Amino acid sequence: PNNTIVLALCWGILGFFVTPITVIAFSCGVECMYPVEEEITTGILMSSGQIVGIVLTLLLGWLIDNQNQYGESYIFEPSYLVLDSASVLANVFIMFYHGLYKRFESDCELYSSLLES
């Protein structure tokens, strides 16, 4: 409560760092789904992100609204557990992700065939 300036500053810093990561994620998605056009791949990524955001917003809203029903018998609030679980799952997925760069490989094959001829 009454931390509007700190909250606005935190959101600004988050936006500053997330904007470049979004471009990198779209580029990686386009590379891995090469035969598909860039616009379709980016649209799929944005739509899936919106769907996940809507589901998390509804779930977290429901958990926060029903927070008084849990009483004091729990150590962590359920909404925090959902956010932490989603963060851990995303980080594990990112750590073990090694996508194939199909567009890059296709371009290398094309250039090597052009150089040979």
Tab-separated table of N, CA and C in Angstrom:
chain	number	residue	atom	x	y	z
A	1	PRO	N	0.827	-1.204	0.000
A	1	PRO	CA	0.000	0.000	0.000
A	1	PRO	C	0.866	1.261	0.000
A	2	ASN	N	0.409	2.247	-0.717
A	2	ASN	CA	1.064	3.553	-0.786
A	2	ASN	C	2.488	3.472	-1.332
A	3	ASN	N	2.756	2.522	-2.201
A	3	ASN	CA	4.068	2.385	-2.836
A	3	ASN	C	3.950	2.562	-4.340
A	4	THR	N	3.184	3.521	-4.773
A	4	THR	CA	2.918	3.704	-6.196
A	4	THR	C	4.187	4.001	-6.970
A	5	ILE	N	5.049	4.822	-6.427
A	5	ILE	CA	6.281	5.188	-7.129
A	5	ILE	C	7.201	3.978	-7.267
A	6	VAL	N	7.350	3.200	-6.209
A	6	VAL	CA	8.202	2.012	-6.256
A	6	VAL	C	7.624	0.990	-7.232
A	7	LEU	N	6.313	0.813	-7.203
A	7	LEU	CA	5.664	-0.127	-8.105
A	7	LEU	C	5.831	0.295	-9.558
A	8	ALA	N	5.648	1.579	-9.853
A	8	ALA	CA	5.829	2.087	-11.215
A	8	ALA	C	7.277	1.924	-11.662
A	9	LEU	N	8.214	2.158	-10.773
A	9	LEU	CA	9.628	1.985	-11.093
A	9	LEU	C	9.950	0.520	-11.401
A	10	CYS	N	9.415	-0.388	-10.605
A	10	CYS	CA	9.645	-1.820	-10.844
A	10	CYS	C	9.065	-2.262	-12.179
A	11	TRP	N	7.852	-1.811	-12.509
A	11	TRP	CA	7.243	-2.165	-13.800
A	11	TRP	C	8.039	-1.564	-14.948
A	12	GLY	N	8.556	-0.368	-14.778
A	12	GLY	CA	9.383	0.249	-15.816
A	12	GLY	C	10.661	-0.527	-16.061
A	13	ILE	N	11.309	-0.955	-14.993
A	13	ILE	CA	12.534	-1.748	-15.122
A	13	ILE	C	12.222	-3.087	-15.778
A	14	LEU	N	11.114	-3.703	-15.389
A	14	LEU	CA	10.716	-4.968	-16.001
A	14	LEU	C	10.481	-4.799	-17.503
A	15	GLY	N	9.770	-3.766	-17.889
A	15	GLY	CA	9.521	-3.506	-19.304
A	15	GLY	C	10.801	-3.232	-20.066
A	16	PHE	N	11.743	-2.555	-19.427
A	16	PHE	CA	13.027	-2.248	-20.058
A	16	PHE	C	13.786	-3.522	-20.402
A	17	PHE	N	13.743	-4.521	-19.524
A	17	PHE	CA	14.483	-5.750	-19.757
A	17	PHE	C	13.699	-6.794	-20.538
A	18	VAL	N	12.376	-6.758	-20.500
A	18	VAL	CA	11.579	-7.766	-21.195
A	18	VAL	C	11.471	-7.466	-22.692
A	19	THR	N	11.490	-6.209	-23.072
A	19	THR	CA	11.331	-5.852	-24.482
A	19	THR	C	12.391	-6.504	-25.379
A	20	PRO	N	13.680	-6.454	-25.053
A	20	PRO	CA	14.662	-7.138	-25.913
A	20	PRO	C	14.513	-8.662	-25.888
A	21	ILE	N	14.113	-9.213	-24.759
A	21	ILE	CA	13.959	-10.665	-24.661
A	21	ILE	C	12.809	-11.132	-25.549
A	22	THR	N	11.772	-10.319	-25.685
A	22	THR	CA	10.644	-10.671	-26.537
A	22	THR	C	11.092	-10.805	-27.990
A	23	VAL	N	11.903	-9.889	-28.450
A	23	VAL	CA	12.410	-9.950	-29.822
A	23	VAL	C	13.263	-11.197	-30.026
A	24	ILE	N	14.095	-11.528	-29.054
A	24	ILE	CA	14.938	-12.717	-29.147
A	24	ILE	C	14.084	-13.979	-29.163
A	25	ALA	N	13.035	-14.020	-28.347
A	25	ALA	CA	12.146	-15.187	-28.317
A	25	ALA	C	11.427	-15.365	-29.651
A	26	PHE	N	10.970	-14.274	-30.245
A	26	PHE	CA	10.312	-14.368	-31.550
A	26	PHE	C	11.294	-14.842	-32.619
A	27	SER	N	12.511	-14.341	-32.586
A	27	SER	CA	13.515	-14.769	-33.563
A	27	SER	C	13.836	-16.247	-33.418
A	28	CYS	N	13.952	-16.708	-32.190
A	28	CYS	CA	14.220	-18.123	-31.943
A	28	CYS	C	13.052	-18.984	-32.419
A	29	GLY	N	11.831	-18.530	-32.172
A	29	GLY	CA	10.658	-19.261	-32.640
A	29	GLY	C	10.602	-19.337	-34.149
A	30	VAL	N	10.953	-18.265	-34.822
A	30	VAL	CA	10.957	-18.246	-36.286
A	30	VAL	C	12.043	-19.183	-36.817
A	31	GLU	N	13.195	-19.189	-36.175
A	31	GLU	CA	14.278	-20.076	-36.595
A	31	GLU	C	13.883	-21.539	-36.477
A	32	CYS	N	13.220	-21.896	-35.384
A	32	CYS	CA	12.902	-23.296	-35.124
A	32	CYS	C	11.721	-23.803	-35.957
A	33	MET	N	10.878	-22.909	-36.435
A	33	MET	CA	9.712	-23.315	-37.236
A	33	MET	C	9.882	-22.836	-38.674
A	34	TYR	N	11.080	-23.009	-39.241
A	34	TYR	CA	11.475	-22.350	-40.481
A	34	TYR	C	10.502	-22.468	-41.654
A	35	PRO	N	10.023	-23.618	-42.058
A	35	PRO	CA	9.204	-23.586	-43.275
A	35	PRO	C	7.939	-22.744	-43.114
A	36	VAL	N	7.524	-22.516	-41.891
A	36	VAL	CA	6.341	-21.693	-41.629
A	36	VAL	C	6.756	-20.230	-41.721
A	37	GLU	N	5.872	-19.390	-42.255
A	37	GLU	CA	6.197	-17.977	-42.411
A	37	GLU	C	6.392	-17.301	-41.051
A	38	GLU	N	7.175	-16.234	-41.059
A	38	GLU	CA	7.500	-15.517	-39.827
A	38	GLU	C	6.260	-14.949	-39.153
A	39	GLU	N	5.333	-14.425	-39.934
A	39	GLU	CA	4.128	-13.806	-39.371
A	39	GLU	C	3.267	-14.829	-38.641
A	40	ILE	N	3.167	-16.032	-39.212
A	40	ILE	CA	2.358	-17.076	-38.580
A	40	ILE	C	3.007	-17.529	-37.282
A	41	THR	N	4.326	-17.731	-37.315
A	41	THR	CA	5.043	-18.150	-36.110
A	41	THR	C	4.917	-17.113	-35.002
A	42	THR	N	5.102	-15.852	-35.340
A	42	THR	CA	4.991	-14.794	-34.341
A	42	THR	C	3.573	-14.705	-33.805
A	43	GLY	N	2.587	-14.861	-34.676
A	43	GLY	CA	1.189	-14.845	-34.237
A	43	GLY	C	0.877	-15.986	-33.290
A	44	ILE	N	1.407	-17.174	-33.582
A	44	ILE	CA	1.193	-18.320	-32.697
A	44	ILE	C	1.834	-18.073	-31.335
A	45	LEU	N	3.056	-17.546	-31.337
A	45	LEU	CA	3.731	-17.260	-30.075
A	45	LEU	C	2.984	-16.215	-29.259
A	46	MET	N	2.523	-15.159	-29.918
A	46	MET	CA	1.795	-14.110	-29.197
A	46	MET	C	0.451	-14.621	-28.681
A	47	SER	N	-0.247	-15.408	-29.499
A	47	SER	CA	-1.544	-15.941	-29.074
A	47	SER	C	-1.398	-16.909	-27.910
A	48	SER	N	-0.392	-17.772	-27.982
A	48	SER	CA	-0.200	-18.712	-26.873
A	48	SER	C	0.196	-17.970	-25.598
A	49	GLY	N	0.985	-16.911	-25.731
A	49	GLY	CA	1.322	-16.100	-24.555
A	49	GLY	C	0.098	-15.425	-23.955
A	50	GLN	N	-0.797	-14.943	-24.810
A	50	GLN	CA	-2.035	-14.326	-24.319
A	50	GLN	C	-2.920	-15.352	-23.621
A	51	ILE	N	-3.008	-16.551	-24.185
A	51	ILE	CA	-3.839	-17.597	-23.575
A	51	ILE	C	-3.296	-17.978	-22.201
A	52	VAL	N	-1.982	-18.165	-22.109
A	52	VAL	CA	-1.377	-18.487	-20.811
A	52	VAL	C	-1.606	-17.348	-19.824
A	53	GLY	N	-1.477	-16.109	-20.277
A	53	GLY	CA	-1.715	-14.955	-19.401
A	53	GLY	C	-3.151	-14.888	-18.908
A	54	ILE	N	-4.105	-15.167	-19.772
A	54	ILE	CA	-5.519	-15.149	-19.366
A	54	ILE	C	-5.788	-16.238	-18.347
A	55	VAL	N	-5.277	-17.443	-18.601
A	55	VAL	CA	-5.501	-18.553	-17.666
A	55	VAL	C	-4.883	-18.242	-16.311
A	56	LEU	N	-3.650	-17.734	-16.304
A	56	LEU	CA	-3.012	-17.396	-15.030
A	56	LEU	C	-3.729	-16.267	-14.310
A	57	THR	N	-4.214	-15.275	-15.057
A	57	THR	CA	-4.946	-14.171	-14.430
A	57	THR	C	-6.225	-14.666	-13.779
A	58	LEU	N	-6.976	-15.511	-14.487
A	58	LEU	CA	-8.214	-16.049	-13.914
A	58	LEU	C	-7.934	-16.942	-12.711
A	59	LEU	N	-6.924	-17.807	-12.829
A	59	LEU	CA	-6.582	-18.708	-11.727
A	59	LEU	C	-6.107	-17.933	-10.503
A	60	LEU	N	-5.223	-16.977	-10.712
A	60	LEU	CA	-4.711	-16.208	-9.581
A	60	LEU	C	-5.799	-15.336	-8.960
A	61	GLY	N	-6.683	-14.773	-9.788
A	61	GLY	CA	-7.813	-14.008	-9.247
A	61	GLY	C	-8.708	-14.868	-8.382
A	62	TRP	N	-8.975	-16.092	-8.841
A	62	TRP	CA	-9.808	-17.003	-8.054
A	62	TRP	C	-9.115	-17.385	-6.750
A	63	LEU	N	-7.810	-17.656	-6.803
A	63	LEU	CA	-7.075	-18.018	-5.584
A	63	LEU	C	-7.037	-16.857	-4.591
A	64	ILE	N	-6.861	-15.646	-5.081
A	64	ILE	CA	-6.812	-14.488	-4.184
A	64	ILE	C	-8.182	-14.215	-3.586
A	65	ASP	N	-9.252	-14.361	-4.389
A	65	ASP	CA	-10.605	-14.144	-3.866
A	65	ASP	C	-10.977	-15.160	-2.796
A	66	ASN	N	-10.478	-16.387	-2.930
A	66	ASN	CA	-10.801	-17.449	-1.966
A	66	ASN	C	-9.726	-17.625	-0.909
A	67	GLN	N	-8.890	-16.627	-0.746
A	67	GLN	CA	-7.769	-16.725	0.183
A	67	GLN	C	-8.233	-16.878	1.632
A	68	ASN	N	-9.324	-16.251	2.008
A	68	ASN	CA	-9.799	-16.322	3.396
A	68	ASN	C	-10.305	-17.704	3.768
A	69	GLN	N	-10.645	-18.525	2.801
A	69	GLN	CA	-11.146	-19.870	3.083
A	69	GLN	C	-10.049	-20.800	3.577
A	70	TYR	N	-8.812	-20.491	3.268
A	70	TYR	CA	-7.729	-21.395	3.637
A	70	TYR	C	-7.346	-21.269	5.104
A	71	GLY	N	-7.630	-20.154	5.708
A	71	GLY	CA	-7.256	-19.939	7.101
A	71	GLY	C	-5.756	-19.726	7.228
A	72	GLU	N	-5.240	-19.961	8.397
A	72	GLU	CA	-3.816	-19.757	8.660
A	72	GLU	C	-3.053	-21.077	8.687
A	73	SER	N	-3.615	-22.133	8.098
A	73	SER	CA	-3.005	-23.454	8.190
A	73	SER	C	-1.925	-23.691	7.135
A	74	TYR	N	-1.707	-22.764	6.251
A	74	TYR	CA	-0.724	-22.974	5.203
A	74	TYR	C	0.475	-22.040	5.411
A	75	ILE	N	1.621	-22.473	4.904
A	75	ILE	CA	2.841	-21.694	5.070
A	75	ILE	C	2.923	-20.602	4.008
A	76	PHE	N	2.685	-20.985	2.749
A	76	PHE	CA	2.726	-20.044	1.633
A	76	PHE	C	1.328	-19.848	1.086
A	77	GLU	N	1.071	-18.676	0.571
A	77	GLU	CA	-0.219	-18.438	-0.051
A	77	GLU	C	-0.296	-19.220	-1.359
A	78	PRO	N	-1.447	-19.804	-1.679
A	78	PRO	CA	-1.568	-20.612	-2.904
A	78	PRO	C	-1.238	-19.833	-4.177
A	79	SER	N	-1.559	-18.554	-4.218
A	79	SER	CA	-1.241	-17.774	-5.428
A	79	SER	C	0.271	-17.668	-5.619
A	80	TYR	N	1.016	-17.548	-4.532
A	80	TYR	CA	2.476	-17.514	-4.640
A	80	TYR	C	3.019	-18.858	-5.127
A	81	LEU	N	2.412	-19.945	-4.657
A	81	LEU	CA	2.857	-21.265	-5.099
A	81	LEU	C	2.633	-21.454	-6.595
A	82	VAL	N	1.510	-20.951	-7.109
A	82	VAL	CA	1.240	-21.063	-8.542
A	82	VAL	C	2.258	-20.249	-9.332
A	83	LEU	N	2.526	-19.027	-8.910
A	83	LEU	CA	3.506	-18.190	-9.609
A	83	LEU	C	4.911	-18.787	-9.543
A	84	ASP	N	5.292	-19.275	-8.371
A	84	ASP	CA	6.609	-19.883	-8.240
A	84	ASP	C	6.727	-21.149	-9.077
A	85	SER	N	5.677	-21.960	-9.107
A	85	SER	CA	5.697	-23.181	-9.908
A	85	SER	C	5.805	-22.851	-11.392
A	86	ALA	N	5.064	-21.847	-11.844
A	86	ALA	CA	5.143	-21.448	-13.253
A	86	ALA	C	6.533	-20.923	-13.591
A	87	SER	N	7.136	-20.173	-12.685
A	87	SER	CA	8.484	-19.650	-12.924
A	87	SER	C	9.517	-20.766	-12.976
A	88	VAL	N	9.424	-21.709	-12.066
A	88	VAL	CA	10.368	-22.832	-12.055
A	88	VAL	C	10.197	-23.670	-13.317
A	89	LEU	N	8.958	-23.949	-13.700
A	89	LEU	CA	8.701	-24.736	-14.903
A	89	LEU	C	9.258	-24.044	-16.147
A	90	ALA	N	9.054	-22.737	-16.249
A	90	ALA	CA	9.579	-21.985	-17.398
A	90	ALA	C	11.105	-21.999	-17.408
A	91	ASN	N	11.728	-21.840	-16.254
A	91	ASN	CA	13.188	-21.839	-16.197
A	91	ASN	C	13.778	-23.203	-16.525
A	92	VAL	N	13.136	-24.282	-16.075
A	92	VAL	CA	13.608	-25.622	-16.406
A	92	VAL	C	13.490	-25.855	-17.911
A	93	PHE	N	12.370	-25.427	-18.488
A	93	PHE	CA	12.194	-25.575	-19.930
A	93	PHE	C	13.268	-24.802	-20.689
A	94	ILE	N	13.567	-23.606	-20.268
A	94	ILE	CA	14.571	-22.788	-20.948
A	94	ILE	C	15.967	-23.401	-20.799
A	95	MET	N	16.263	-23.953	-19.633
A	95	MET	CA	17.590	-24.526	-19.404
A	95	MET	C	17.861	-25.721	-20.307
A	96	PHE	N	16.828	-26.540	-20.578
A	96	PHE	CA	17.025	-27.751	-21.355
A	96	PHE	C	16.594	-27.608	-22.809
A	97	TYR	N	16.305	-26.411	-23.238
A	97	TYR	CA	15.869	-26.180	-24.616
A	97	TYR	C	17.079	-25.992	-25.522
A	98	HIS	N	17.169	-26.823	-26.527
A	98	HIS	CA	18.222	-26.697	-27.529
A	98	HIS	C	17.558	-26.895	-28.894
A	99	GLY	N	16.971	-25.832	-29.398
A	99	GLY	CA	16.229	-25.910	-30.652
A	99	GLY	C	17.134	-25.995	-31.857
A	100	LEU	N	16.583	-26.564	-32.907
A	100	LEU	CA	17.303	-26.626	-34.170
A	100	LEU	C	17.063	-25.330	-34.932
A	101	TYR	N	18.119	-24.783	-35.471
A	101	TYR	CA	18.008	-23.547	-36.237
A	101	TYR	C	17.847	-23.901	-37.705
A	102	LYS	N	16.620	-24.240	-38.084
A	102	LYS	CA	16.345	-24.750	-39.420
A	102	LYS	C	16.579	-23.700	-40.504
A	103	ARG	N	16.199	-22.472	-40.244
A	103	ARG	CA	16.385	-21.430	-41.253
A	103	ARG	C	17.866	-21.153	-41.473
A	104	PHE	N	18.635	-21.116	-40.397
A	104	PHE	CA	20.073	-20.901	-40.502
A	104	PHE	C	20.734	-22.028	-41.287
A	105	GLU	N	20.346	-23.278	-40.989
A	105	GLU	CA	20.907	-24.427	-41.705
A	105	GLU	C	20.524	-24.387	-43.177
A	106	SER	N	19.301	-23.995	-43.471
A	106	SER	CA	18.856	-23.886	-44.858
A	106	SER	C	19.642	-22.809	-45.606
A	107	ASP	N	19.867	-21.674	-44.953
A	107	ASP	CA	20.651	-20.606	-45.579
A	107	ASP	C	22.088	-21.048	-45.819
A	108	CYS	N	22.676	-21.784	-44.874
A	108	CYS	CA	24.050	-22.266	-45.041
A	108	CYS	C	24.139	-23.237	-46.219
A	109	GLU	N	23.152	-24.123	-46.344
A	109	GLU	CA	23.145	-25.054	-47.478
A	109	GLU	C	22.998	-24.310	-48.798
A	110	LEU	N	22.154	-23.302	-48.812
A	110	LEU	CA	21.950	-22.520	-50.026
A	110	LEU	C	23.225	-21.792	-50.426
A	111	TYR	N	23.877	-21.143	-49.478
A	111	TYR	CA	25.105	-20.412	-49.786
A	111	TYR	C	26.231	-21.355	-50.204
A	112	SER	N	26.333	-22.510	-49.558
A	112	SER	CA	27.384	-23.446	-49.949
A	112	SER	C	27.138	-24.006	-51.346
A	113	SER	N	25.874	-24.231	-51.705
A	113	SER	CA	25.579	-24.702	-53.053
A	113	SER	C	25.845	-23.619	-54.086
A	114	LEU	N	25.610	-22.366	-53.720
A	114	LEU	CA	25.903	-21.257	-54.643
A	114	LEU	C	27.410	-21.094	-54.838
A	115	LEU	N	28.182	-21.288	-53.779
A	115	LEU	CA	29.631	-21.151	-53.892
A	115	LEU	C	30.256	-22.284	-54.709
A	116	GLU	N	29.662	-23.476	-54.627
A	116	GLU	CA	30.177	-24.611	-55.364
A	116	GLU	C	29.912	-24.488	-56.854
A	117	SER	N	28.840	-23.829	-57.226
A	117	SER	CA	28.505	-23.745	-58.658
A	117	SER	C	29.087	-22.562	-59.352
